Coordinates of C-alpha atoms (C1' of nucleotides) in Angstrom, one line a residue:
Chain A
M1 CA 0.0 0.0 0.0
K2 CA 1.2 3.4 -0.8
K3 CA 1.5 6.1 1.8
L4 CA -0.5 9.2 0.8
G5 CA 1.5 12.4 0.5
A6 CA 0.8 15.9 1.9
E7 CA -0.8 17.0 -1.4
F8 CA -3.7 14.6 -0.9
Y9 CA -5.0 16.6 2.1
E10 CA -4.8 20.1 0.6
A11 CA -8.3 19.9 -0.7
P12 CA -11.7 21.4 0.0
T13 CA -13.0 19.8 3.2
L14 CA -16.1 18.3 1.6
V15 CA -14.0 16.7 -1.2
L16 CA -11.5 15.3 1.3
A17 CA -14.4 13.9 3.4
E18 CA -15.4 11.7 0.4
R19 CA -11.8 10.8 -0.7
L20 CA -11.0 9.6 2.8
L21 CA -13.6 6.8 2.6
G22 CA -11.9 3.5 2.0
K23 CA -8.4 4.8 2.8
I24 CA -6.4 3.0 5.5
F25 CA -5.4 4.9 8.7
V26 CA -2.3 3.6 10.3
H27 CA -0.9 4.3 13.8
R28 CA 2.5 3.0 14.7
E29 CA 3.4 3.3 18.4
A30 CA 6.9 3.8 19.8
S31 CA 6.6 0.3 21.1
G32 CA 6.2 -1.0 17.6
R33 CA 2.6 -2.0 17.8
V34 CA 0.7 -1.1 14.6
T35 CA -3.0 -0.7 14.2
R36 CA -4.8 -0.1 11.0
G37 CA -8.4 0.8 10.2
R38 CA -10.3 1.4 7.0
I39 CA -12.2 4.7 7.1
V40 CA -15.9 4.1 6.5
E41 CA -17.6 7.3 7.9
T42 CA -16.5 11.0 8.0
E43 CA -18.0 14.4 8.6
A44 CA -16.8 17.8 7.1
Y45 CA -16.4 20.8 9.4
L46 CA -15.7 24.2 7.8
G47 CA -14.4 27.4 9.4
E48 CA -16.7 29.5 7.2
G49 CA -20.4 29.5 7.5
D50 CA -20.6 26.4 9.7
E51 CA -21.7 27.0 13.2
A52 CA -21.1 23.5 14.3
C53 CA -17.4 23.9 13.5
H54 CA -15.2 24.7 16.5
A55 CA -13.4 27.3 14.4
W56 CA -16.4 29.2 13.1
R57 CA -15.8 32.1 15.4
G58 CA -12.1 32.3 14.8
M59 CA -9.0 30.8 16.2
T60 CA -8.7 29.8 19.8
E61 CA -6.1 27.9 21.8
R62 CA -8.0 24.7 21.4
N63 CA -8.8 24.8 17.6
R64 CA -5.6 26.3 16.3
A65 CA -4.7 23.0 14.6
M66 CA -7.6 23.4 12.2
F67 CA -5.9 26.5 10.8
G68 CA -2.6 24.7 10.4
P69 CA -1.2 22.8 7.4
P70 CA -3.4 20.2 5.8
G71 CA -2.7 16.6 6.6
T72 CA -2.2 17.1 10.4
L73 CA -4.4 15.7 13.2
Y74 CA -6.8 17.9 15.2
I75 CA -7.6 16.0 18.3
Y76 CA -9.8 17.2 21.2
F77 CA -11.4 16.0 24.3
A78 CA -15.2 15.8 24.3
Y79 CA -17.9 15.1 26.9
G80 CA -15.3 14.5 29.6
C81 CA -14.9 11.0 28.2
H82 CA -13.6 10.7 24.7
Y83 CA -11.0 12.0 22.3
L84 CA -12.2 12.7 18.7
A85 CA -9.8 12.8 15.8
N86 CA -10.0 15.1 12.7
I87 CA -7.8 15.4 9.7
V88 CA -7.0 19.0 8.8
S89 CA -7.9 20.0 5.2
E90 CA -7.7 23.2 3.1
P91 CA -4.6 25.2 2.6
E92 CA -2.7 26.4 5.7
G93 CA -4.4 29.4 7.2
V94 CA -7.9 28.3 6.2
A95 CA -9.9 26.4 8.9
G96 CA -11.3 23.1 8.0
A97 CA -11.1 19.5 9.0
V98 CA -12.7 16.1 8.5
L99 CA -14.0 14.2 11.6
L100 CA -13.2 10.5 11.5
R101 CA -16.4 8.9 12.6
A102 CA -16.0 5.2 12.0
M103 CA -13.5 2.6 10.7
E104 CA -13.4 -1.1 10.0
P105 CA -10.6 -2.9 11.9
V106 CA -7.9 -4.1 9.6
E107 CA -4.8 -4.9 11.6
G108 CA -3.9 -4.9 15.3
V109 CA -7.4 -6.1 16.4
E110 CA -5.7 -7.6 19.5
W111 CA -4.4 -4.2 20.6
M112 CA -7.8 -2.7 19.9
R113 CA -9.5 -5.2 22.1
E114 CA -7.0 -4.7 24.8
R115 CA -7.6 -0.9 24.8
R116 CA -11.4 -1.1 24.4
R117 CA -11.8 -4.1 26.7
K118 CA -13.7 -7.1 25.3
V119 CA -16.1 -6.0 22.7
D120 CA -17.2 -7.6 19.5
E121 CA -15.3 -6.5 16.4
R122 CA -18.2 -4.5 15.0
A123 CA -18.2 -2.2 18.1
L124 CA -14.4 -1.7 18.1
M125 CA -14.4 1.4 15.9
S126 CA -18.0 2.2 15.0
G127 CA -18.0 5.7 16.4
P128 CA -15.7 8.7 16.7
G129 CA -14.8 8.2 20.3
K130 CA -14.4 4.4 19.9
L131 CA -12.0 4.5 17.0
T132 CA -9.6 6.9 18.8
E133 CA -9.5 4.6 21.7
A134 CA -9.0 1.6 19.6
L135 CA -6.2 3.2 17.7
G136 CA -4.6 4.5 20.8
L137 CA -4.8 8.2 19.7
G138 CA -4.9 10.9 22.3
P139 CA -3.7 14.4 23.2
A140 CA -0.1 13.4 22.4
H141 CA -1.1 13.3 18.8
Y142 CA -2.5 16.8 18.6
G143 CA -1.1 18.5 15.5
E144 CA 0.8 15.3 14.5
S145 CA 1.6 15.3 10.8
L146 CA 0.3 12.4 8.6
S147 CA 3.5 12.7 6.7
G148 CA 5.5 11.5 9.7
E149 CA 6.4 8.1 11.0
I150 CA 3.8 7.8 13.7
C151 CA 0.5 8.2 11.9
W152 CA -0.3 8.2 8.2
L153 CA -2.8 7.1 5.6
E154 CA -2.4 4.4 2.9
D155 CA -4.0 4.7 -0.5
A156 CA -6.8 2.5 -1.7
P157 CA -9.0 2.6 -4.8
D158 CA -11.6 5.4 -4.7
L159 CA -15.1 4.1 -3.9
P160 CA -17.6 4.1 -6.7
P161 CA -20.0 7.0 -6.2
E162 CA -23.0 4.7 -5.7
L163 CA -21.4 3.4 -2.5
I164 CA -21.0 6.8 -0.9
G165 CA -23.9 7.9 1.2
A166 CA -24.6 11.4 2.5
S167 CA -26.7 12.7 5.4
P168 CA -26.8 15.4 8.0
R169 CA -24.1 15.2 10.6
I170 CA -24.6 13.5 13.9
G171 CA -24.8 14.9 17.4
I172 CA -24.8 18.6 16.7
S173 CA -27.5 21.3 17.1
R174 CA -26.1 24.2 15.1
S175 CA -26.0 24.1 11.3
A176 CA -27.6 20.7 11.8
A177 CA -29.3 20.6 8.4
L178 CA -26.1 20.6 6.3
P179 CA -25.7 17.2 4.7
W180 CA -22.0 16.9 5.3
R181 CA -21.7 13.4 6.7
R182 CA -20.3 10.8 4.3
F183 CA -20.2 7.1 4.8
V184 CA -19.8 3.8 3.0
T185 CA -23.3 2.5 2.2
G186 CA -24.0 -0.9 3.7
S187 CA -20.9 -1.1 5.8
P188 CA -21.6 -2.8 9.1
H189 CA -18.9 -0.7 10.7
V190 CA -20.6 2.6 10.3
S191 CA -21.8 4.2 13.5
K192 CA -25.4 3.2 14.2
T193 CA -26.4 6.4 16.1
Q194 CA -29.5 7.7 14.5
I195 CA -29.9 11.2 13.2
G196 CA -33.6 11.7 13.3
A197 CA -35.1 12.3 16.8
P198 CA -33.0 15.1 18.2
S199 CA -34.0 14.2 21.8
K200 CA -35.4 17.5 23.0
K201 CA -33.6 18.9 26.0
R202 CA -31.1 16.9 27.8
K203 CA -32.3 17.1 31.3
K204 CA -29.5 18.0 33.7
G205 CA -29.8 16.3 37.0
I206 CA -30.4 19.1 39.5
G207 CA -29.9 17.7 42.9
K208 CA -27.1 15.3 42.7
Chain B
dG1 C1' -34.4 -4.5 20.4
dC2 C1' -35.0 0.2 21.6
dG3 C1' -34.9 4.8 23.9
dA4 C1' -33.6 7.6 27.7
dT5 C1' -29.8 9.1 30.8
dG6 C1' -25.5 9.6 33.7
dA7 C1' -20.5 10.2 33.5
dT8 C1' -17.1 13.6 33.2
dG9 C1' -13.9 17.7 31.6
dA10 C1' -12.9 21.8 29.0
dA11 C1' -14.4 25.8 26.4
dC12 C1' -17.5 29.4 26.1
dT13 C1' -21.3 33.1 27.6
Chain C
dG1 C1' -23.5 27.9 34.7
dT2 C1' -24.2 25.8 30.1
dT3 C1' -23.0 23.3 26.2
dC4 C1' -21.0 20.0 23.9
dA5 C1' -18.6 16.7 16.7
dT6 C1' -20.0 10.6 22.8
dC7 C1' -20.5 5.9 24.9
dA8 C1' -22.2 2.3 27.9
dT9 C1' -25.7 1.0 30.6
dC10 C1' -30.2 0.6 32.5
dG11 C1' -35.2 0.0 32.0
dC12 C1' -39.0 -1.4 29.4
dA13 C1' -41.0 -4.2 25.5

DNA sequence: GCGATGATGAACT
DNA sequence: GTTCATCATCGCA
């Protein structure tokens, strides 16, 4: 498999979101353990005109990686429980990134199971928080370049258009109508979370 | 099988 | 204080 070069990532975010489907994400730890996953679900986040994007109001300490060079990782901590990984797109200076939402385990399933604790293979990477845990990605990889020796992508044939599905993004409330989610139609490894029913207001426990 | 909810931390108003 | 680009679990069917 051929490692994708930096030029692959310098593309409009929505275009990159589609091109990433089918590609192989690789993480090689210092210990030598290698894990590979095939990307089957993504979401595009743009700095301009997208209120769900962390960078829509400008650069902050947290989101500065989204303005950086394309082909780097933007990783952040969400909900107090999970790290989510994005691949930065667009030319340097323009905010944009593609959220990795789901993958199909390809190699290193044993390490994934160890990190995720006994779960069936379908649940190993079928969600953005799950796949970062399975791959062993975390804050240490913030801003990491995909042209380096730790994380990278390997090429794979582009998917035929009829296999690429589109829908609104999941789990957001601002700019929720934009159909910027992309996924491999029929893949059992796509996250199952449903988009419809935006459960009204999350009730916060008052007296705890 | 399915929907609702707590956990838990950091950024933002 | 409120809001999250979430996940696992519990309760009900």
